[in-house]
C-alpha atoms as a PDB file:
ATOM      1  CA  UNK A   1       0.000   0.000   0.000  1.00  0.00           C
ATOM      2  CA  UNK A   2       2.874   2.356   1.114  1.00  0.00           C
ATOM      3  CA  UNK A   3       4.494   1.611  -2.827  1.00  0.00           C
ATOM      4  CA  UNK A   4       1.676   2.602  -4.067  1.00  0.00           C
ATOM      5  CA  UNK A   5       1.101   5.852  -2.421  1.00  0.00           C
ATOM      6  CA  UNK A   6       4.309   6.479  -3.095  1.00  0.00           C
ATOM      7  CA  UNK A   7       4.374   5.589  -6.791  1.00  0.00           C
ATOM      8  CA  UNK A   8       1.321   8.007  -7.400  1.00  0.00           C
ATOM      9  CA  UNK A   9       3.237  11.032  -5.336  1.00  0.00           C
ATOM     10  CA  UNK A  10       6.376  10.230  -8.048  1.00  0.00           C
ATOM     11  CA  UNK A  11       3.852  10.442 -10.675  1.00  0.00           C
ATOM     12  CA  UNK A  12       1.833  13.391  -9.495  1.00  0.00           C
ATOM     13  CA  UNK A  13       5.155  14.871  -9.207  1.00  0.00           C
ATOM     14  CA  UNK A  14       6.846  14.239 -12.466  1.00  0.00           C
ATOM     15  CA  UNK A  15       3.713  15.462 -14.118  1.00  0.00           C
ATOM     16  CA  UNK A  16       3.864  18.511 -12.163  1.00  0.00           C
ATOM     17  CA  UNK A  17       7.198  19.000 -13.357  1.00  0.00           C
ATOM     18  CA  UNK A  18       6.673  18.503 -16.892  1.00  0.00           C
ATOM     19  CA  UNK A  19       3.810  21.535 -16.887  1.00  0.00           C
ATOM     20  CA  UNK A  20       5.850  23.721 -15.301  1.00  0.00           C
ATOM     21  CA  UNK A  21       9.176  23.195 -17.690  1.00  0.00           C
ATOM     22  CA  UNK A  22       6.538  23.301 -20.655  1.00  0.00           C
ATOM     23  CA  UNK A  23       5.135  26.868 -19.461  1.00  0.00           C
ATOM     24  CA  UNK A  24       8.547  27.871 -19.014  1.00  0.00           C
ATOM     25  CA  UNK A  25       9.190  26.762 -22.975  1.00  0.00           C
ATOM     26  CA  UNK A  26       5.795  28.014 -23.984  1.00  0.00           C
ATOM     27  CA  UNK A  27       7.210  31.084 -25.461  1.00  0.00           C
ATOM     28  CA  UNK A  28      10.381  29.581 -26.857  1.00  0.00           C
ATOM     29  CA  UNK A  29       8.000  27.439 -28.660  1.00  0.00           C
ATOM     30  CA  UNK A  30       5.564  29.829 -29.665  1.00  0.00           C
ATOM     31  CA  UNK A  31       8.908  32.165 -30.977  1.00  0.00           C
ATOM     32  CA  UNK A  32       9.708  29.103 -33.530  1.00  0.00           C
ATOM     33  CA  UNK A  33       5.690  29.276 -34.675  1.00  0.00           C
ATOM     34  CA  UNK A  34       5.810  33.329 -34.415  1.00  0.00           C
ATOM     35  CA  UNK A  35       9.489  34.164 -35.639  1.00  0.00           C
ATOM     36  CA  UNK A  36      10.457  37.808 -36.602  1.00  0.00           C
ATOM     37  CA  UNK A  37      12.346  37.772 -39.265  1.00  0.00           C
ATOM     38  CA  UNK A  38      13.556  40.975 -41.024  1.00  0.00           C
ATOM     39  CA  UNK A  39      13.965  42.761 -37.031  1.00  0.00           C
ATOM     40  CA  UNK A  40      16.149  45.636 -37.653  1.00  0.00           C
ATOM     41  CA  UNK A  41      13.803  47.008 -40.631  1.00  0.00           C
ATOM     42  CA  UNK A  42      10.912  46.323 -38.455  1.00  0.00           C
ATOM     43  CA  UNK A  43      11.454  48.061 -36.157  1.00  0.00           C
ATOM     44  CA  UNK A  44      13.561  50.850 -37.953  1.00  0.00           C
ATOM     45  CA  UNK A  45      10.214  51.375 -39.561  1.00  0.00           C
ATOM     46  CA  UNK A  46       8.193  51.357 -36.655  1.00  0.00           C
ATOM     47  CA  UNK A  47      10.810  54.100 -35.046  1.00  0.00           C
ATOM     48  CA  UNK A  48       9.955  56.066 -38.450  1.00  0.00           C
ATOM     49  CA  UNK A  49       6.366  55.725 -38.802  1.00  0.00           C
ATOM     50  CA  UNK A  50       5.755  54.831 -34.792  1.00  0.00           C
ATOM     51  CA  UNK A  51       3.982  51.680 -35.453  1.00  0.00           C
ATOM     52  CA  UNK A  52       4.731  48.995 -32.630  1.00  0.00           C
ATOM     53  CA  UNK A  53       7.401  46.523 -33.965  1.00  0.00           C
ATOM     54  CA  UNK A  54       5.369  43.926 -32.633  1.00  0.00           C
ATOM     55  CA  UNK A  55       2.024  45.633 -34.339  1.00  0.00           C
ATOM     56  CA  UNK A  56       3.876  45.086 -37.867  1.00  0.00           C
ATOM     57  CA  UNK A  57       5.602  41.837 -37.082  1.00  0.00           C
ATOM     58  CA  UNK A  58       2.148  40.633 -36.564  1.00  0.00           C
ATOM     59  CA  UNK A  59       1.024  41.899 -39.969  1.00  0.00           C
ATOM     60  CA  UNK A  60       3.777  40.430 -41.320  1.00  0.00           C
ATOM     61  CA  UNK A  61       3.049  36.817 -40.229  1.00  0.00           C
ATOM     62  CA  UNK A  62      -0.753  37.255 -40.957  1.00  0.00           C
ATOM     63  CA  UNK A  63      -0.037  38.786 -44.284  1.00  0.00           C
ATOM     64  CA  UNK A  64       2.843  36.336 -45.616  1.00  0.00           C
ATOM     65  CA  UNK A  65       3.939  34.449 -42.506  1.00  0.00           C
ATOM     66  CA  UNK A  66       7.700  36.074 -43.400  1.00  0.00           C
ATOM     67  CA  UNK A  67       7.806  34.868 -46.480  1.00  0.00           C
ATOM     68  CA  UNK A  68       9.238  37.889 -49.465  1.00  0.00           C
ATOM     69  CA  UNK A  69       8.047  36.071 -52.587  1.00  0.00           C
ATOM     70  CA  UNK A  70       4.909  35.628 -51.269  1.00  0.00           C
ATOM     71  CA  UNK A  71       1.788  36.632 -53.706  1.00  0.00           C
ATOM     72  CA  UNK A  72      -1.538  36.749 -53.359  1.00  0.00           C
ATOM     73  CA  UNK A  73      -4.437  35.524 -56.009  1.00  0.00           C
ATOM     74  CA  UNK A  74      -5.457  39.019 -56.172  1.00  0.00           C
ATOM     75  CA  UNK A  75      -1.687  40.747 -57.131  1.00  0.00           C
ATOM     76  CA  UNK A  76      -0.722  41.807 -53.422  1.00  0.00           C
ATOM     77  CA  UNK A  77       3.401  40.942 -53.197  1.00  0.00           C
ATOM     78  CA  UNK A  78       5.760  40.891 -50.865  1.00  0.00           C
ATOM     79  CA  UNK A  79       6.118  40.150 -47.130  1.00  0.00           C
ATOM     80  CA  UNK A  80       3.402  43.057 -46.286  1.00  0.00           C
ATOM     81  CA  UNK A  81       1.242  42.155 -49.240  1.00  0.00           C
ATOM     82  CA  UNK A  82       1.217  45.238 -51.139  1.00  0.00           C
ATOM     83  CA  UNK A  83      -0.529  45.340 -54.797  1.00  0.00           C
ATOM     84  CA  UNK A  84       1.046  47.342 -57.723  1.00  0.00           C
ATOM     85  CA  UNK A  85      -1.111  49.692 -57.642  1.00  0.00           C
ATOM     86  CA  UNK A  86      -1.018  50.695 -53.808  1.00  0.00           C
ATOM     87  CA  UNK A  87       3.048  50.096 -54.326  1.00  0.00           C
ATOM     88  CA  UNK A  88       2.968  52.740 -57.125  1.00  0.00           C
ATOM     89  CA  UNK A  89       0.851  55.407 -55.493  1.00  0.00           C
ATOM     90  CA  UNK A  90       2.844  55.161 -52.110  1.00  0.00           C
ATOM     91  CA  UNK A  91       6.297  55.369 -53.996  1.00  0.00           C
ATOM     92  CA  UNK A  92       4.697  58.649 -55.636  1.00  0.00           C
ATOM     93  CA  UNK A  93       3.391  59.797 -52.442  1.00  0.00           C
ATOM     94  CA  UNK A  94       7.105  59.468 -50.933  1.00  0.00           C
ATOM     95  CA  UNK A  95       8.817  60.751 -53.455  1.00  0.00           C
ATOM     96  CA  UNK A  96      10.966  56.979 -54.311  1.00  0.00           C
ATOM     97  CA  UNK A  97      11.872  58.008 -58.068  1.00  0.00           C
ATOM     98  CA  UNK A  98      13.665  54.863 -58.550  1.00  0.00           C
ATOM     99  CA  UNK A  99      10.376  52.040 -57.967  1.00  0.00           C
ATOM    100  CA  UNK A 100      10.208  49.408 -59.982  1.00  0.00           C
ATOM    101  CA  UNK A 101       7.407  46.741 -59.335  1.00  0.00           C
ATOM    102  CA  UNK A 102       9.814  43.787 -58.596  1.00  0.00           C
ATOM    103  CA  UNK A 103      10.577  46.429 -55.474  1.00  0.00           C
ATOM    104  CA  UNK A 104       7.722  44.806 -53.540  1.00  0.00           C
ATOM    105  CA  UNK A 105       9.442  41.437 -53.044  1.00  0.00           C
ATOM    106  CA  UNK A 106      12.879  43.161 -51.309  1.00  0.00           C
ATOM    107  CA  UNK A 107      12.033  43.099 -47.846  1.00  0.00           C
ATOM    108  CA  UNK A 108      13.403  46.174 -47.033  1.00  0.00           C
ATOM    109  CA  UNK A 109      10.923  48.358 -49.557  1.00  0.00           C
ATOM    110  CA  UNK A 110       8.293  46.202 -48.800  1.00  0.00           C
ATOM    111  CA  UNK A 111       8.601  46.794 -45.169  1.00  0.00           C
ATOM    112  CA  UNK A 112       9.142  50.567 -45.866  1.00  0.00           C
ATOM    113  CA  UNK A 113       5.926  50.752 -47.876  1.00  0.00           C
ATOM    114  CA  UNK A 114       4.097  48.521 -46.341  1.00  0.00           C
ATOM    115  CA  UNK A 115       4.788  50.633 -42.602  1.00  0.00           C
ATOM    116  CA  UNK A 116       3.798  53.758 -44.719  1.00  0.00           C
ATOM    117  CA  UNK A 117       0.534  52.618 -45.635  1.00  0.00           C
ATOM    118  CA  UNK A 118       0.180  51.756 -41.809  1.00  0.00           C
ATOM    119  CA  UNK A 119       0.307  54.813 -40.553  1.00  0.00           C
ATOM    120  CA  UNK A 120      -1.188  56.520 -43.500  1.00  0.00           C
ATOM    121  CA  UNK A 121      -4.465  54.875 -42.723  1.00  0.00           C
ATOM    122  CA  UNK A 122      -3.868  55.506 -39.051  1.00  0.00           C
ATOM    123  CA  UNK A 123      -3.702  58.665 -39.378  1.00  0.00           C
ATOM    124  CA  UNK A 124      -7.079  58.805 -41.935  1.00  0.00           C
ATOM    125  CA  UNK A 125      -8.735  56.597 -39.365  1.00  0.00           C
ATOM    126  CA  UNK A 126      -7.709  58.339 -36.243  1.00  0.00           C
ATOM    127  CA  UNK A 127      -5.709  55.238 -35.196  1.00  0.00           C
ATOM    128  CA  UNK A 128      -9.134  53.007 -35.002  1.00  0.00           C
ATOM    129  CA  UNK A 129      -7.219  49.550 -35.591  1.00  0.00           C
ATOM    130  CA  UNK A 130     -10.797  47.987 -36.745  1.00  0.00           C
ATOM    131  CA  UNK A 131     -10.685  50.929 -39.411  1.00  0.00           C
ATOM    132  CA  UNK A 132      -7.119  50.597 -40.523  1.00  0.00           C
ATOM    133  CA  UNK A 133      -7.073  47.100 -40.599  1.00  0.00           C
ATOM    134  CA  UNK A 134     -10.857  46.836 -42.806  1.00  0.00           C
ATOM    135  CA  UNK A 135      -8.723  48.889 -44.802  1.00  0.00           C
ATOM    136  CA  UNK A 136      -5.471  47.599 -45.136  1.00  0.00           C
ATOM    137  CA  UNK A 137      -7.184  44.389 -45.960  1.00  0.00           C
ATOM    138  CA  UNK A 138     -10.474  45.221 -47.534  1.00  0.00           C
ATOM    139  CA  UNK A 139      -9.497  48.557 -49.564  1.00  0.00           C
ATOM    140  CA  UNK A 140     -10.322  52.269 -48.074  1.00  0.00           C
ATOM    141  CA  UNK A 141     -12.648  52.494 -50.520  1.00  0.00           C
ATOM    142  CA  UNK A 142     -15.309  49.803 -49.222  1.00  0.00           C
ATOM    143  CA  UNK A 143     -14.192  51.216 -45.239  1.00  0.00           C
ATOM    144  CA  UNK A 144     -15.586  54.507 -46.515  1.00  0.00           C
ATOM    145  CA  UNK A 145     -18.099  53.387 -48.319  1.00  0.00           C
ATOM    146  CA  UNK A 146     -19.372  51.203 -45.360  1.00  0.00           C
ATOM    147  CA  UNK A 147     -19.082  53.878 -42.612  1.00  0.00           C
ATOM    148  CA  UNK A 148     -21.625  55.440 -44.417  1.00  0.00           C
ATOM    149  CA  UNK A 149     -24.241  52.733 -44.546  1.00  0.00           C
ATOM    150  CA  UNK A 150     -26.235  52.968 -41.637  1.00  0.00           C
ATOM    151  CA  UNK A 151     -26.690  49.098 -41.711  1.00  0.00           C
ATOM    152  CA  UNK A 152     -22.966  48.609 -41.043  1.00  0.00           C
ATOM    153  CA  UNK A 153     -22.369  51.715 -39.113  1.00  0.00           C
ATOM    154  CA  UNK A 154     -24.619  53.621 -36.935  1.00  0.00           C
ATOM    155  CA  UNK A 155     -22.557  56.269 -35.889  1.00  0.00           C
ATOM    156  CA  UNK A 156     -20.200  56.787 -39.228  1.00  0.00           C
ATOM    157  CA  UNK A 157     -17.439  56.464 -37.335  1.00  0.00           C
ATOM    158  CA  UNK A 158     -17.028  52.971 -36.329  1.00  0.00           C
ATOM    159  CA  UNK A 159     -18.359  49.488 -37.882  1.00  0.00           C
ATOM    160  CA  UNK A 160     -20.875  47.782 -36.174  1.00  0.00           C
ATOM    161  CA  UNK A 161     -20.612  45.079 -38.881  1.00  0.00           C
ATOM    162  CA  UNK A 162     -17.818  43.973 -41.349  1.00  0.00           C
ATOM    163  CA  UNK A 163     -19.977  43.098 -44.132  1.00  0.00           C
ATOM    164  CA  UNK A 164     -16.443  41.278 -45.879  1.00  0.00           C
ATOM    165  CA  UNK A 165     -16.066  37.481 -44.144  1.00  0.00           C
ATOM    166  CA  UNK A 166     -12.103  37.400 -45.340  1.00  0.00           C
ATOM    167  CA  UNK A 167     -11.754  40.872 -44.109  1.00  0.00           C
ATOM    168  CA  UNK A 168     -13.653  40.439 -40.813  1.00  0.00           C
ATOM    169  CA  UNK A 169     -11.678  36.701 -40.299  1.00  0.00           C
ATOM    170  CA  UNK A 170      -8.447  38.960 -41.223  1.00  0.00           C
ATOM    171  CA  UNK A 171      -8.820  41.566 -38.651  1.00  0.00           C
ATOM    172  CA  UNK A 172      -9.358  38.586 -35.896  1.00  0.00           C
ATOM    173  CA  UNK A 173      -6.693  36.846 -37.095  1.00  0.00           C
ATOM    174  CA  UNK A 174      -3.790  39.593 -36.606  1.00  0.00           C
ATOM    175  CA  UNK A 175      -5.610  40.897 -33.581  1.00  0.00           C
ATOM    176  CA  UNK A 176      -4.802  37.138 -32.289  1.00  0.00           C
ATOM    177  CA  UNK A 177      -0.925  37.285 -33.648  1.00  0.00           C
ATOM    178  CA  UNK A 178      -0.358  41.245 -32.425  1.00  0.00           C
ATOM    179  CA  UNK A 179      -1.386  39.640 -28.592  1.00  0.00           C
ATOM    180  CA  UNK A 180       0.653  36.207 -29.754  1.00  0.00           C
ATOM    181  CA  UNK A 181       3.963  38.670 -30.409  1.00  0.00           C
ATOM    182  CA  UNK A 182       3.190  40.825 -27.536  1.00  0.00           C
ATOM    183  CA  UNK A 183       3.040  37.973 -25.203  1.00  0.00           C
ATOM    184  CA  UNK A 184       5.893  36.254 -26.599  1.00  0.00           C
ATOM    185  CA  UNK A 185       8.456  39.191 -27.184  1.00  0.00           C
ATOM    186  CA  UNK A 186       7.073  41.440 -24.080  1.00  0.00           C
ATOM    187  CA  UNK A 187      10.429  41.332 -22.414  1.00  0.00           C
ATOM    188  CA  UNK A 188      12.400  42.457 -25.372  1.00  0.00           C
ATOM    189  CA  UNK A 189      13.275  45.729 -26.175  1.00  0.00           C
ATOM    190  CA  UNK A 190      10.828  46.064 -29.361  1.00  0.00           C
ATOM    191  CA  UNK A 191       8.519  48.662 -27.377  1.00  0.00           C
ATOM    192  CA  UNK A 192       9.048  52.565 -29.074  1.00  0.00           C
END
């Protein structure tokens, strides 16, 4: 009876043991499923256009999981997912005489851009992140155009209803990989 008891306390033991070295690995785990790749023009751009590092990271691994070549169905290129179009009229806005296209797979324009756009719609959206996210993902146009529909918005101002599934799923899904990074990388020195 007394190797029994005794056998269960091991077990209860060992098990307790194993939980508490995998918490203490959680985020070493989670960094390997939420890397940041591309750091120092992360957060070089988030100095410039004061945009949590974390913030884009998380855009980053939502839009292309960190990966440059990446390319959407609908055009969008690049780590950040930029289309042409939106590529072209930032590197206008900017003044970038020498963009080309083919730009929005380096990781360093793409980043640059990308963090532009950011805080361009922040800015037009007075930093909602519902707004600039709807946005980012489902064009200013339709944001606009959806503020304005009382059956989506009833004060003009905010969305009471994303009428977009993908863009609605999208804004869930980095709002679950901005907490991911900040939990993960909250004791390095990304914070502005």
């Amino acid at each position: 009876m007394v190797k029994i008891k005794k056998f269960r306390y091991i077990k209860l033991l060992a098990a307790v043991l194993i939980i508490y070295a995998a918490v203490l690995s959680l985020p070493n785990i989670l960094k390997l499923l939420y890397p940041i790749e591309y750091k120092e023009t992360i957060i070089k751009n988030g100095e410039i256009y004061n945009i949590d590092p974390l913030l884009l990271a998380a855009l980053i691994k939502t839009e292309s999981n960190f990966e440059p070549q990446a390319e959407s169905r609908k055009g969008a290129k690049g780590l950040m997912q930029i289309t042409p179009a939106t590529g072209e009229w930032i590197a206008k806005t900017i003044n970038m005489s020498n963009y080309e296209e083919d730009m929005l797979f380096d990781p360093e324009v793409n980043i640059l851009l990308g963090s532009w756009y950011v805080k361009h719609l922040r800015d037009y959206y007075k930093s909602s992140f519902e707004l600039v996210f709807a946005a980012y993902n489902g064009g200013r146009g339709n944001v606009d155009k959806w503020l304005k529909d009382k059956n989506l918005s009833s004060d003009g101002m905010t969305l009471d209803t994303i009428p977009f599934p993908e863009t609605k799923n999208y804004i869930e899904k980095l709002r679950k990989n901005y907490n991911i990074y900040k939990f993960v990388y909250k004791s390095e020195a990304f914070n502005l």
